[in-house]
JSON list of C-alpha atoms in Angstrom, two decimals:
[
{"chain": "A", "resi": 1, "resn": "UNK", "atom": "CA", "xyz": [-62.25, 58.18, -151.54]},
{"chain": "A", "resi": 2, "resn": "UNK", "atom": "CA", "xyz": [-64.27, 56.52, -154.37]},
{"chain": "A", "resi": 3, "resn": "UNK", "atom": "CA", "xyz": [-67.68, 55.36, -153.14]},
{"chain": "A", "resi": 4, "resn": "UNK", "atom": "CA", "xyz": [-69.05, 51.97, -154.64]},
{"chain": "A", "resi": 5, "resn": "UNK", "atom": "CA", "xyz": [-73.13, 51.60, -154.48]},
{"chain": "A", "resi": 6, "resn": "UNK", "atom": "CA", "xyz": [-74.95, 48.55, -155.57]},
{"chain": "A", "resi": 7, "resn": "UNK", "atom": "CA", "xyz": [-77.86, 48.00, -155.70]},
{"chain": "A", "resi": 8, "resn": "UNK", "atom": "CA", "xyz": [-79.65, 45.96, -155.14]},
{"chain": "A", "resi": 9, "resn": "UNK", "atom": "CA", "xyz": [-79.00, 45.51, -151.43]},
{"chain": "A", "resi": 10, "resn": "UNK", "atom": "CA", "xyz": [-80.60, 41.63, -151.17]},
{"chain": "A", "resi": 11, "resn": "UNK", "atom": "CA", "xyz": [-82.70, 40.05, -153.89]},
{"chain": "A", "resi": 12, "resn": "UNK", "atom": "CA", "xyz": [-84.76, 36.83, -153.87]},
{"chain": "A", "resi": 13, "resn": "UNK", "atom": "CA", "xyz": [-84.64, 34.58, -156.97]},
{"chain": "A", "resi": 14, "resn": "UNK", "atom": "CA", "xyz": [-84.79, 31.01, -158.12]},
{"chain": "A", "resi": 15, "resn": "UNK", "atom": "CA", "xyz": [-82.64, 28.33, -159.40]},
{"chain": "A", "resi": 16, "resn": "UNK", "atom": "CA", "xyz": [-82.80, 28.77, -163.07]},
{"chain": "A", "resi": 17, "resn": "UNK", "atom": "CA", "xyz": [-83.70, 32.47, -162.78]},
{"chain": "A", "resi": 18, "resn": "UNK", "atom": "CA", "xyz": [-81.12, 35.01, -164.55]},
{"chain": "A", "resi": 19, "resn": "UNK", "atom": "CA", "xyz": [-79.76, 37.43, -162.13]},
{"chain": "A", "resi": 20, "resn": "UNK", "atom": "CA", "xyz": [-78.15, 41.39, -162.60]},
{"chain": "A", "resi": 21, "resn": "UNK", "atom": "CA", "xyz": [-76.21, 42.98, -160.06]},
{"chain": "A", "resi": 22, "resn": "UNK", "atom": "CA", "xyz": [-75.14, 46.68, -160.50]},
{"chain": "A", "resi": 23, "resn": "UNK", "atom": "CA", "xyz": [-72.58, 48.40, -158.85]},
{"chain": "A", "resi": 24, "resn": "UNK", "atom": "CA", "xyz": [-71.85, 51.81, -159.11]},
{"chain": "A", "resi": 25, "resn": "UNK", "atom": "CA", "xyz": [-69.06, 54.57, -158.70]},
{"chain": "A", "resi": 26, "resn": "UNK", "atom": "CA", "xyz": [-68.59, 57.61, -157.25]},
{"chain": "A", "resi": 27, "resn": "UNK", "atom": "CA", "xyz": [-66.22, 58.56, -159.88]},
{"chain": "A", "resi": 28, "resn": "UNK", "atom": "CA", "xyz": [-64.56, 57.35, -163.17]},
{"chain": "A", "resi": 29, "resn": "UNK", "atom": "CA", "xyz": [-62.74, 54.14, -162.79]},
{"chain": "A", "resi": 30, "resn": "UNK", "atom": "CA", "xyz": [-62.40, 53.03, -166.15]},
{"chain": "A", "resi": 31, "resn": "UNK", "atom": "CA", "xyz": [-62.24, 49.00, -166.20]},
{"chain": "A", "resi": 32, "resn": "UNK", "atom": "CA", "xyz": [-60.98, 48.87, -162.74]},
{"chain": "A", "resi": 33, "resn": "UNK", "atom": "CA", "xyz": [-63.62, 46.97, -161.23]},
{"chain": "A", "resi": 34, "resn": "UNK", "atom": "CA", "xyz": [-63.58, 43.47, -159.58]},
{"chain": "A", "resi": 35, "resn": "UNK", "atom": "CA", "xyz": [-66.33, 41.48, -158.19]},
{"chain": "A", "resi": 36, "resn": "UNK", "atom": "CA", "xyz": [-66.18, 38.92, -154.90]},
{"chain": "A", "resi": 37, "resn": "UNK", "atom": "CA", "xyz": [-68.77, 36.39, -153.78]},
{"chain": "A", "resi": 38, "resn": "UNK", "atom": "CA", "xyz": [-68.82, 35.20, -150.24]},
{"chain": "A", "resi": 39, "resn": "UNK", "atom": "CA", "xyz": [-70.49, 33.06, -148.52]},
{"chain": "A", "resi": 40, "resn": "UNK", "atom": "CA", "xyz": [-71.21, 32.42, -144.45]},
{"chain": "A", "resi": 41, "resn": "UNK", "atom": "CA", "xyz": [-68.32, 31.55, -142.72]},
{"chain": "A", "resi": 42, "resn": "UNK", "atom": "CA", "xyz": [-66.30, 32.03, -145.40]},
{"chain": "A", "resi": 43, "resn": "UNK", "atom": "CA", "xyz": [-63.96, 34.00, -147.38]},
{"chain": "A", "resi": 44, "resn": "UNK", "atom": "CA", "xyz": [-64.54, 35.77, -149.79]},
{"chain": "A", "resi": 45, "resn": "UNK", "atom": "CA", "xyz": [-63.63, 34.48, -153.69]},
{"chain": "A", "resi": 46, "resn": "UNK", "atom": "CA", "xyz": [-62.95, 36.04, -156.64]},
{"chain": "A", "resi": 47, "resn": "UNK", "atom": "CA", "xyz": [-65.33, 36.46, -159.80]},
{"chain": "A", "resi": 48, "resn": "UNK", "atom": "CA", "xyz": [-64.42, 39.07, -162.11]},
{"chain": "A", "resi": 49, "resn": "UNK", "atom": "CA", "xyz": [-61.47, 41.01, -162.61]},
{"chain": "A", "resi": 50, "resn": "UNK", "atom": "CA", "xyz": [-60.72, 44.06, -164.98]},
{"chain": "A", "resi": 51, "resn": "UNK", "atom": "CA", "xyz": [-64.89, 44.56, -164.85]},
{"chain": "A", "resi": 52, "resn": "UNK", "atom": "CA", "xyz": [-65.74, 41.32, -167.71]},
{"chain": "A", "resi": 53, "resn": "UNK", "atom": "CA", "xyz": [-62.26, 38.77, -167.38]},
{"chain": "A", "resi": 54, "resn": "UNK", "atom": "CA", "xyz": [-63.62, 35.70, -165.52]},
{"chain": "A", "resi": 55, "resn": "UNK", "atom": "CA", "xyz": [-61.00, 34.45, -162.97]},
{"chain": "A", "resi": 56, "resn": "UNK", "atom": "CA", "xyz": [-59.95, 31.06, -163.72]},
{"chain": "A", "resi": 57, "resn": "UNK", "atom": "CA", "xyz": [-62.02, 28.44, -162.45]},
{"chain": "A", "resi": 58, "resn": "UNK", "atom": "CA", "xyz": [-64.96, 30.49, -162.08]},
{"chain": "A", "resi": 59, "resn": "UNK", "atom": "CA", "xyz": [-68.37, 28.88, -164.11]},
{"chain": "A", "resi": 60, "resn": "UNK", "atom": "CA", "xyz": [-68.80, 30.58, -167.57]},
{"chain": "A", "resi": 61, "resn": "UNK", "atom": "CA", "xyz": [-72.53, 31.55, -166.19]},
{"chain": "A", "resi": 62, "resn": "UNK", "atom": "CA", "xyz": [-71.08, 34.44, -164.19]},
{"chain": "A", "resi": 63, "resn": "UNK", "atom": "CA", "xyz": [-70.33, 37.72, -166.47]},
{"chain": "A", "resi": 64, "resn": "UNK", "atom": "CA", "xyz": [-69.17, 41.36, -166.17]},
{"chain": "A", "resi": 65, "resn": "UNK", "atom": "CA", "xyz": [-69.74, 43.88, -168.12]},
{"chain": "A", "resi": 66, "resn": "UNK", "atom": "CA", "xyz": [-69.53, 47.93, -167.55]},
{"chain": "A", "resi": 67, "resn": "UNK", "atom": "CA", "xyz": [-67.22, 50.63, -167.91]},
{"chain": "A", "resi": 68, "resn": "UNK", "atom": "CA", "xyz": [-66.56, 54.67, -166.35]},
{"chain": "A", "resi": 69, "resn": "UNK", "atom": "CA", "xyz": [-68.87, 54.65, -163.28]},
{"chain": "A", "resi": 70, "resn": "UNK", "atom": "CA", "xyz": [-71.56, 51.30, -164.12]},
{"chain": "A", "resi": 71, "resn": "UNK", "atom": "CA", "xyz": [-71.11, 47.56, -163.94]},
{"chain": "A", "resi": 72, "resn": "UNK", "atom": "CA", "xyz": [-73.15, 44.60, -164.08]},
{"chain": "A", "resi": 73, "resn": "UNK", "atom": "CA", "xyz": [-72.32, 41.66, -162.76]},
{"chain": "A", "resi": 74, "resn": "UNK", "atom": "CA", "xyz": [-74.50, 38.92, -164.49]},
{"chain": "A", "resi": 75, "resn": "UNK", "atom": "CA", "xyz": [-75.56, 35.08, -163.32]},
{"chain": "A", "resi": 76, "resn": "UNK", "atom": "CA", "xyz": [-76.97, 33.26, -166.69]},
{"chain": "A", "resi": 77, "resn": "UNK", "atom": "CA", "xyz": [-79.25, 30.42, -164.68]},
{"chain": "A", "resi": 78, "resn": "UNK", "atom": "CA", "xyz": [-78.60, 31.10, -161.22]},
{"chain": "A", "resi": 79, "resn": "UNK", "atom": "CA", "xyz": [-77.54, 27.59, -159.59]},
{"chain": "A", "resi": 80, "resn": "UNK", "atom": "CA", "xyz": [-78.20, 26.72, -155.61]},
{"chain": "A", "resi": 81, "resn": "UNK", "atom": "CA", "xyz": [-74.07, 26.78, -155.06]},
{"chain": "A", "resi": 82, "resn": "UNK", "atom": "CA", "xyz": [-74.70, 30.86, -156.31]},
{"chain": "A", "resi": 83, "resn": "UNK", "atom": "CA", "xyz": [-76.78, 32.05, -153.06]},
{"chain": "A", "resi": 84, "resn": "UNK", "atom": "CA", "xyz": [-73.99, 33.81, -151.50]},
{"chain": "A", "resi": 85, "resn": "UNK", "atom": "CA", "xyz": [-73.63, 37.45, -150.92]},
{"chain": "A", "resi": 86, "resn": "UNK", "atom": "CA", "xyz": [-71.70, 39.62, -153.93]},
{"chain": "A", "resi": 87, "resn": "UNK", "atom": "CA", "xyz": [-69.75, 42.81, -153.67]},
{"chain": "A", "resi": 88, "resn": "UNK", "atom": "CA", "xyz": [-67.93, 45.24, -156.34]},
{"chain": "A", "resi": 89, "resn": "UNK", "atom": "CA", "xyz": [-64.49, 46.63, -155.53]},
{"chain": "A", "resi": 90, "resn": "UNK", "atom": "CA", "xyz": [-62.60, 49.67, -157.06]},
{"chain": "A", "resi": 91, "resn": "UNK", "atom": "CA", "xyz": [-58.84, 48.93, -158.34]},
{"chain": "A", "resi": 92, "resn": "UNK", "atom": "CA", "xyz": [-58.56, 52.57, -159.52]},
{"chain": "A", "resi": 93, "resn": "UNK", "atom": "CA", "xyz": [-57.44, 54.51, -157.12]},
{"chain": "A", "resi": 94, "resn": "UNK", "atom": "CA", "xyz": [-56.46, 53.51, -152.88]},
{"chain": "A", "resi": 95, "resn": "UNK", "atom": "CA", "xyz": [-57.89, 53.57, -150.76]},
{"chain": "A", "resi": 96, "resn": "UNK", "atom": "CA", "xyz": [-59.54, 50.34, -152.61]},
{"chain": "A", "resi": 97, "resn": "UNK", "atom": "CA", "xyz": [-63.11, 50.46, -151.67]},
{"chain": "A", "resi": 98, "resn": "UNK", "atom": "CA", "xyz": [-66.08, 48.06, -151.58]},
{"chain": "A", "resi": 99, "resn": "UNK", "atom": "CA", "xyz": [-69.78, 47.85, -152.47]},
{"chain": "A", "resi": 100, "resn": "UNK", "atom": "CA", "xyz": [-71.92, 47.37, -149.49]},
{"chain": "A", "resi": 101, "resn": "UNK", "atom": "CA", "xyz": [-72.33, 43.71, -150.73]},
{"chain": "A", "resi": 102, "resn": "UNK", "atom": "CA", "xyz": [-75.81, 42.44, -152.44]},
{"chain": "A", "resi": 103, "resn": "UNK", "atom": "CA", "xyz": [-76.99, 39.26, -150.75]},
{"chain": "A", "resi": 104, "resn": "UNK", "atom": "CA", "xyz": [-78.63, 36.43, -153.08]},
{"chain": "A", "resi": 105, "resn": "UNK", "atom": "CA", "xyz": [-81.33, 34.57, -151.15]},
{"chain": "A", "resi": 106, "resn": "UNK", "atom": "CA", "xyz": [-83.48, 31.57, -152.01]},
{"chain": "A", "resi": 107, "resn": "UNK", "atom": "CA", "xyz": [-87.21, 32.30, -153.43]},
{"chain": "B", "resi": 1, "resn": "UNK", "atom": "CA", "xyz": [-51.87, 25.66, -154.13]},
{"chain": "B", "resi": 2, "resn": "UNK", "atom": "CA", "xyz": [-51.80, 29.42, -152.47]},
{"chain": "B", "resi": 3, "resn": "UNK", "atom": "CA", "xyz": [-52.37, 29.42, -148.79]},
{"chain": "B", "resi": 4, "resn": "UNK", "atom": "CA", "xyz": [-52.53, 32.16, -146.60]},
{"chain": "B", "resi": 5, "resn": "UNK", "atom": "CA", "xyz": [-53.33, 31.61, -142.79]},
{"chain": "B", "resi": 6, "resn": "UNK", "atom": "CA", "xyz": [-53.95, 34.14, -140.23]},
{"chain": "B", "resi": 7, "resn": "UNK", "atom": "CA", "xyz": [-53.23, 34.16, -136.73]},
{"chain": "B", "resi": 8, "resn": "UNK", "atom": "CA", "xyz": [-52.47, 35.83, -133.59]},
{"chain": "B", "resi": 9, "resn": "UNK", "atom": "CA", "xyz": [-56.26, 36.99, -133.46]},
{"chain": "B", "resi": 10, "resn": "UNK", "atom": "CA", "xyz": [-58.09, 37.12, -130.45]},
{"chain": "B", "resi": 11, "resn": "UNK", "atom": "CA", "xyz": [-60.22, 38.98, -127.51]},
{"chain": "B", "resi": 12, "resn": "UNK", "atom": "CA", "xyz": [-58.05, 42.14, -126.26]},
{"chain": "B", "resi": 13, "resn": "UNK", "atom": "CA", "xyz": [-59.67, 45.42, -124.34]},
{"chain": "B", "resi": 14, "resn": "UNK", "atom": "CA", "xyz": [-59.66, 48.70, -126.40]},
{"chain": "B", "resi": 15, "resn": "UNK", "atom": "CA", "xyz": [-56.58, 50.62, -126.09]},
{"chain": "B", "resi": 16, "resn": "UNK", "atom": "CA", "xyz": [-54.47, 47.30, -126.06]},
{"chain": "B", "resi": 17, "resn": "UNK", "atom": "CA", "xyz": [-52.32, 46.02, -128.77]},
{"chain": "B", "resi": 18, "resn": "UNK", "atom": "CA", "xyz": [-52.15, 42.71, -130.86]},
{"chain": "B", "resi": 19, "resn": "UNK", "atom": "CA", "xyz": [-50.33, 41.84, -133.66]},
{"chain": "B", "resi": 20, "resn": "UNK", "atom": "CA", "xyz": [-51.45, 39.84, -136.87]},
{"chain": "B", "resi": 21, "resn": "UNK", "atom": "CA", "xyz": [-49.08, 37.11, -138.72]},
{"chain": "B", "resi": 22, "resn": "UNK", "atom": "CA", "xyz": [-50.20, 35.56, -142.26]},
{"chain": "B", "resi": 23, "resn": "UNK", "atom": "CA", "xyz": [-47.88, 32.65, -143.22]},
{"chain": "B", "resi": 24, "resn": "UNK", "atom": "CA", "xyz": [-48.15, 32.35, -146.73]},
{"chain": "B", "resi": 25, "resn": "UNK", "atom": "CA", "xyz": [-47.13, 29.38, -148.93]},
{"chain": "B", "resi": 26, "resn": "UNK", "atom": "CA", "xyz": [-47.71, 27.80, -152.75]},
{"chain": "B", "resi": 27, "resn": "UNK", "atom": "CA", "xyz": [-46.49, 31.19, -154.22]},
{"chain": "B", "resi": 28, "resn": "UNK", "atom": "CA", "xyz": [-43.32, 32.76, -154.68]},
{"chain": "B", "resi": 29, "resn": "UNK", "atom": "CA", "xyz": [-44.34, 35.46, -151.98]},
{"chain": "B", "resi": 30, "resn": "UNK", "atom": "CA", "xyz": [-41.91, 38.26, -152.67]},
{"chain": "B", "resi": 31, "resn": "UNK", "atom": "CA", "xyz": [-43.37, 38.87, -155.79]},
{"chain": "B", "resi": 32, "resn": "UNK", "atom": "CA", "xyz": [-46.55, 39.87, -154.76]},
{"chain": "B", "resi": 33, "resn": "UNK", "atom": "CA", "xyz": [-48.00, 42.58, -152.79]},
{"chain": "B", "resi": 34, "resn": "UNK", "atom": "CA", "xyz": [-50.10, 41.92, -150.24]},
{"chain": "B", "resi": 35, "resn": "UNK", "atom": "CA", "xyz": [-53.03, 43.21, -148.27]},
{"chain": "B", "resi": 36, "resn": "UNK", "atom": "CA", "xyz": [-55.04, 43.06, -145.14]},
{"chain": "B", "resi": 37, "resn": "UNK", "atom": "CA", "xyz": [-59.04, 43.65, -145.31]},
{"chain": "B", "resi": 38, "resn": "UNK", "atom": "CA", "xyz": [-61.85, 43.23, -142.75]},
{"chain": "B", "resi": 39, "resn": "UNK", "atom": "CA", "xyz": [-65.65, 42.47, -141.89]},
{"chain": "B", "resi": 40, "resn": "UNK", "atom": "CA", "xyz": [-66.98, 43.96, -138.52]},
{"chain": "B", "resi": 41, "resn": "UNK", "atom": "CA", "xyz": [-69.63, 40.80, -138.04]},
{"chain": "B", "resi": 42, "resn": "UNK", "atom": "CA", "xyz": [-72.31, 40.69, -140.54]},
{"chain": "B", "resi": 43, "resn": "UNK", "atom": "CA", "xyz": [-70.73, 43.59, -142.01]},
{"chain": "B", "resi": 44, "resn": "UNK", "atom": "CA", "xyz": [-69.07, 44.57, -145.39]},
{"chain": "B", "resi": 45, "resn": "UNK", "atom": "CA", "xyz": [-65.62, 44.90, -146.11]},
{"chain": "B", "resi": 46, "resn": "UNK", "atom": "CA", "xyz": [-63.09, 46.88, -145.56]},
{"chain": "B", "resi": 47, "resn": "UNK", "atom": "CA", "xyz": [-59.44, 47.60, -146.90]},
{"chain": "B", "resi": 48, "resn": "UNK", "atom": "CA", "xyz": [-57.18, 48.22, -144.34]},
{"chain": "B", "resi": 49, "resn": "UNK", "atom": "CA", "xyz": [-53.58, 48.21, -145.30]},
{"chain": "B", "resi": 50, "resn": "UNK", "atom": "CA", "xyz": [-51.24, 47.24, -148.42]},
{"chain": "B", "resi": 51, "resn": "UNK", "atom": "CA", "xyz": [-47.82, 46.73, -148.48]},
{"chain": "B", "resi": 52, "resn": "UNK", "atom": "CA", "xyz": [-45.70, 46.69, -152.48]},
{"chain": "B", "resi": 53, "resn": "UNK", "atom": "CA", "xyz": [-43.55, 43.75, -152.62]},
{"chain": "B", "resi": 54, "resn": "UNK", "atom": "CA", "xyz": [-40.39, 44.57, -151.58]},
{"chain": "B", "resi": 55, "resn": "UNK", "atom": "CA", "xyz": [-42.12, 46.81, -148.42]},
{"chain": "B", "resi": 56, "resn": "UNK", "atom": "CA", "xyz": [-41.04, 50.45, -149.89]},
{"chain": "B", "resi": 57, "resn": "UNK", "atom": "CA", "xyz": [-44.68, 51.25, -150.53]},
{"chain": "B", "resi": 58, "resn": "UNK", "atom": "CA", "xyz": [-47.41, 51.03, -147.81]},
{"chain": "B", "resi": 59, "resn": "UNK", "atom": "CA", "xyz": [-50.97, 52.79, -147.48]},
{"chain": "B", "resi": 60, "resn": "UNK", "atom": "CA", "xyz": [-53.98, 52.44, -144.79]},
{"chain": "B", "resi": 61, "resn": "UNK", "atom": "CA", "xyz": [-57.18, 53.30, -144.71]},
{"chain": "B", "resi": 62, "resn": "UNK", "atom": "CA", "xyz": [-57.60, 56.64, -142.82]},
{"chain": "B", "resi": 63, "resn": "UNK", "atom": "CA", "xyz": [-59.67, 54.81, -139.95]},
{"chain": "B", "resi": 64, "resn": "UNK", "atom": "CA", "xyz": [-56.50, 52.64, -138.75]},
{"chain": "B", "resi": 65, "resn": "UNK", "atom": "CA", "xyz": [-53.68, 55.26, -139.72]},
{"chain": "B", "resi": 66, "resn": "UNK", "atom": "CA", "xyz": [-51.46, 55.70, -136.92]},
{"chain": "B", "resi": 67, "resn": "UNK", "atom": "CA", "xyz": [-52.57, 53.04, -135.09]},
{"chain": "B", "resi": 68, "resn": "UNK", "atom": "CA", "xyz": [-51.66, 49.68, -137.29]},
{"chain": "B", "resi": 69, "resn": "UNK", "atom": "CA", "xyz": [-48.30, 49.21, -139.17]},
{"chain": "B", "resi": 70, "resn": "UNK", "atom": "CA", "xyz": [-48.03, 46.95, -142.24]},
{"chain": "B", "resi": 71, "resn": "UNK", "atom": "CA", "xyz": [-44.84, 44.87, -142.40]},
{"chain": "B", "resi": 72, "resn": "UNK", "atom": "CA", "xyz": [-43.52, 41.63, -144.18]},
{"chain": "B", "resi": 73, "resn": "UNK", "atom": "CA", "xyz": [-40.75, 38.88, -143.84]},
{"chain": "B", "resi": 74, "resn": "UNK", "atom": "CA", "xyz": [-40.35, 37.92, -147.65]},
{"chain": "B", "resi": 75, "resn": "UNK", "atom": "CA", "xyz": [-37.26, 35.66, -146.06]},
{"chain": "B", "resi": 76, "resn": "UNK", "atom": "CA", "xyz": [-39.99, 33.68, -143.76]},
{"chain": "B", "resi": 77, "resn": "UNK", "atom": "CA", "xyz": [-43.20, 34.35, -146.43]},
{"chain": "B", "resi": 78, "resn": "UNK", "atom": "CA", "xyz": [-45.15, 36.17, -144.03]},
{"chain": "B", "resi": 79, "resn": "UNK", "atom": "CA", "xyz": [-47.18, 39.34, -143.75]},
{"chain": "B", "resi": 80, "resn": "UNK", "atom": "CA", "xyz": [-47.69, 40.85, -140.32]},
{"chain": "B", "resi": 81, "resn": "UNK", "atom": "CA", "xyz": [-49.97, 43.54, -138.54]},
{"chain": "B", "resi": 82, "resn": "UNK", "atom": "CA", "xyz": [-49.34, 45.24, -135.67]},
{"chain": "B", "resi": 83, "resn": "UNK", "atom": "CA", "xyz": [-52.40, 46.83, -134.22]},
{"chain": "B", "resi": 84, "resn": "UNK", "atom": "CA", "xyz": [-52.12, 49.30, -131.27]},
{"chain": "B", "resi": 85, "resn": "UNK", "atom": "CA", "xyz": [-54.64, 51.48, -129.39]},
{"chain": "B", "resi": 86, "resn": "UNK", "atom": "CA", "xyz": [-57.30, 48.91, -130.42]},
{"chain": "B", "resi": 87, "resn": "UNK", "atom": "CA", "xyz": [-61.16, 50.88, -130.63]},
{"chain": "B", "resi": 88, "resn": "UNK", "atom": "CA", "xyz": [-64.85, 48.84, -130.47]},
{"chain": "B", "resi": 89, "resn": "UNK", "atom": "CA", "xyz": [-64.81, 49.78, -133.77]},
{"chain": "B", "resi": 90, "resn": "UNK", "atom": "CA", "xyz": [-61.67, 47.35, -134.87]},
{"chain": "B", "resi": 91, "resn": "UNK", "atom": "CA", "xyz": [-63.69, 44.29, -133.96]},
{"chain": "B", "resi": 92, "resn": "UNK", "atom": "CA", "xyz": [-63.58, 41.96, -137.03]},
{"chain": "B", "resi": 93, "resn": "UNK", "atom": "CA", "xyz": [-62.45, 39.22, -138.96]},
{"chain": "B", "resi": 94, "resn": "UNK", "atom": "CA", "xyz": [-59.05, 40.18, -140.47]},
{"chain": "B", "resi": 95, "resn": "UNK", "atom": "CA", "xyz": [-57.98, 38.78, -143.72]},
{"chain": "B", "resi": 96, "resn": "UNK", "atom": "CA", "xyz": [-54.89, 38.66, -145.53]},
{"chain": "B", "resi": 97, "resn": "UNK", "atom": "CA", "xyz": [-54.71, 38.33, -149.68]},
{"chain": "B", "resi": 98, "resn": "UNK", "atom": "CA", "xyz": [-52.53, 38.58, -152.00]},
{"chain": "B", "resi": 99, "resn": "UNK", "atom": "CA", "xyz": [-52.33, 41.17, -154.94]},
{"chain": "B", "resi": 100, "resn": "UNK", "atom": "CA", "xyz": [-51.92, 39.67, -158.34]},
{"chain": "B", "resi": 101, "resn": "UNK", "atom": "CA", "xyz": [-50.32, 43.03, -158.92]},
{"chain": "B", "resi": 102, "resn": "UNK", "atom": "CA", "xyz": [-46.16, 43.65, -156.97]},
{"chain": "B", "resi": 103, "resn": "UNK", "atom": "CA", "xyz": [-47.14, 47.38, -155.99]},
{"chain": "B", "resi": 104, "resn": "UNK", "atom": "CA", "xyz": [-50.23, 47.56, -153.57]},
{"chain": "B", "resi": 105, "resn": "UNK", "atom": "CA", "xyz": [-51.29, 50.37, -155.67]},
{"chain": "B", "resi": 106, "resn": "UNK", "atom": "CA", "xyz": [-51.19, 49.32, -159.22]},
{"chain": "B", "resi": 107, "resn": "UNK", "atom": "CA", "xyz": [-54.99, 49.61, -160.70]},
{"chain": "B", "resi": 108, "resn": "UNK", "atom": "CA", "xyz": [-54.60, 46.48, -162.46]},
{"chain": "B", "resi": 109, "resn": "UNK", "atom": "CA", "xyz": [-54.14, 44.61, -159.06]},
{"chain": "B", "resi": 110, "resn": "UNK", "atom": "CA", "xyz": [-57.02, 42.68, -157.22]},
{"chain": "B", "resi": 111, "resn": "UNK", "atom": "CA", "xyz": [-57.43, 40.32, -154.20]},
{"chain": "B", "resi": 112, "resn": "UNK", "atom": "CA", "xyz": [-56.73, 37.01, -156.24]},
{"chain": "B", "resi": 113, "resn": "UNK", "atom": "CA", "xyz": [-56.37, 34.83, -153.10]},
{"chain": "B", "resi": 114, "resn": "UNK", "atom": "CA", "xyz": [-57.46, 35.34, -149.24]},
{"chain": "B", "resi": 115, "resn": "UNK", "atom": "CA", "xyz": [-56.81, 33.70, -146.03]},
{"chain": "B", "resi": 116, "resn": "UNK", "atom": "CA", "xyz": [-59.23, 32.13, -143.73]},
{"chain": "B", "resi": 117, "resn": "UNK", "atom": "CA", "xyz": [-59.70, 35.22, -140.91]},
{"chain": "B", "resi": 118, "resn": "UNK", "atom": "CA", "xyz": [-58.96, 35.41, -137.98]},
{"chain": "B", "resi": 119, "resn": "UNK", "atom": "CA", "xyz": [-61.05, 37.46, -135.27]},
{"chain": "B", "resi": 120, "resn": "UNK", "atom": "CA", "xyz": [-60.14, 40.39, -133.63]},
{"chain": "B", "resi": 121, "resn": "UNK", "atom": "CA", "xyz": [-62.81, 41.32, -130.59]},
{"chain": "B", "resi": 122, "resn": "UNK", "atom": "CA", "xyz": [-62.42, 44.22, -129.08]},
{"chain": "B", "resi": 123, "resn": "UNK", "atom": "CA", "xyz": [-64.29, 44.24, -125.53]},
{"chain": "B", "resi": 124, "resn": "UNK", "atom": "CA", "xyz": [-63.93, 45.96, -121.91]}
]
């Protein structure tokens, strides 16, 4: 199975502040990477398909970018709707695997 | 508007059974494959099963092989999972999505829409 790491695990930042996620895989995936927020209670939405096409809908202040085994995911000027916890998911091979998520908190 | 909801979840004692329904509307469902994932509570997630769109492709993930069983109704738009010998270790929120993609393996497909949940406990 392909293992997906991100780091980092949980992160503390402010409204305005611009924000990096990174996601990483155990193996080459090429451009099969999608990203997910979710927040409590909820389920989870998607962000980023095909590691940098932004699903419809989705703010233009979220970004992807990354190839082979390293992606970014990438909030511009984090807004207080964005504290949420992210995760990375393979498409490349099944079983399709998760990061361990990367929660967004309030500074 | 796509809208999947879950049901059938619920408290059961390991080594019971329980089966999952996902009634799916707003989409022409048999086009699509479809997928179940979960989150053990304040968890991650987890892929569990896929299922192509016209049912002759299926896969699991290795902890629930030969124990759950995929299926789908494209006649009534729903997705089903059948869960037997239920562990501790099943206890989550199940979710339903659909696959922009028809084949649950195709690497272009992702989890475009999801369900609610619905919560499985498993408990002596």
């Amino acid at each position: 199975d392909i293992q997906m790491t991100q780091s980092p695990s949980s992160l503390s930042a402010s409204v305005g502040d611009r924000v990096a996620i990174t996601c990483r895989a155990s193996q080459m995936i090429s451009d099969y990477l999608n990203w997910y927020q979710q927040k409590p209670g909820k389920a989870p939405n998607l962000l980023i398909h095909g590691a940098s096409n932004l699903q419809s809908g989705v703010p233009s202040r979220f970004s992807g970018s990354g190839s082979g085994t390293d992606f970014t995911l990438t909030i511009s000027s984090l807004q207080p709707e964005d504290f949420a916890t992210y995760y990375c998911q393979q498409g490349y091979s099944t079983p399709r695997t998760f990061g361990q998520g990367t929660n967004v908190e309030i500074k | 508007e796509v809208q999947l909801v879950e049901s059938g979840g619920g408290w059961v004692q390991p080594g019971r059974a329980l089966r999952l329904s996902c009634a799916a509307s707003g989409f022409s469902f048999g086009d699509f494959a479809m997928h179940w994932v979960r989150q053990s509570p304040g968890k991650g997630l987890e892929w569990v099963s896929g299922i192509s769109w016209n049912s002759d492709d299926i896969g699991y993930a290795d902890s629930v092989k030969g124990r759950f069983t995929i299926s789908r109704d494209n006649a009534k738009n729903s997705l089903y999972l059948q869960m037997n010998s239920l562990r501790a270790e099943d206890t989550a929120f199940y979710y339903c999505a659909r696959d922009i993609a028809s084949w649950y393996f195709d690497n272009r497909g992702y989890f475009g829409d999801w369900g609610q949940g619905t919560l499985v406990t498993v408990s002596s």
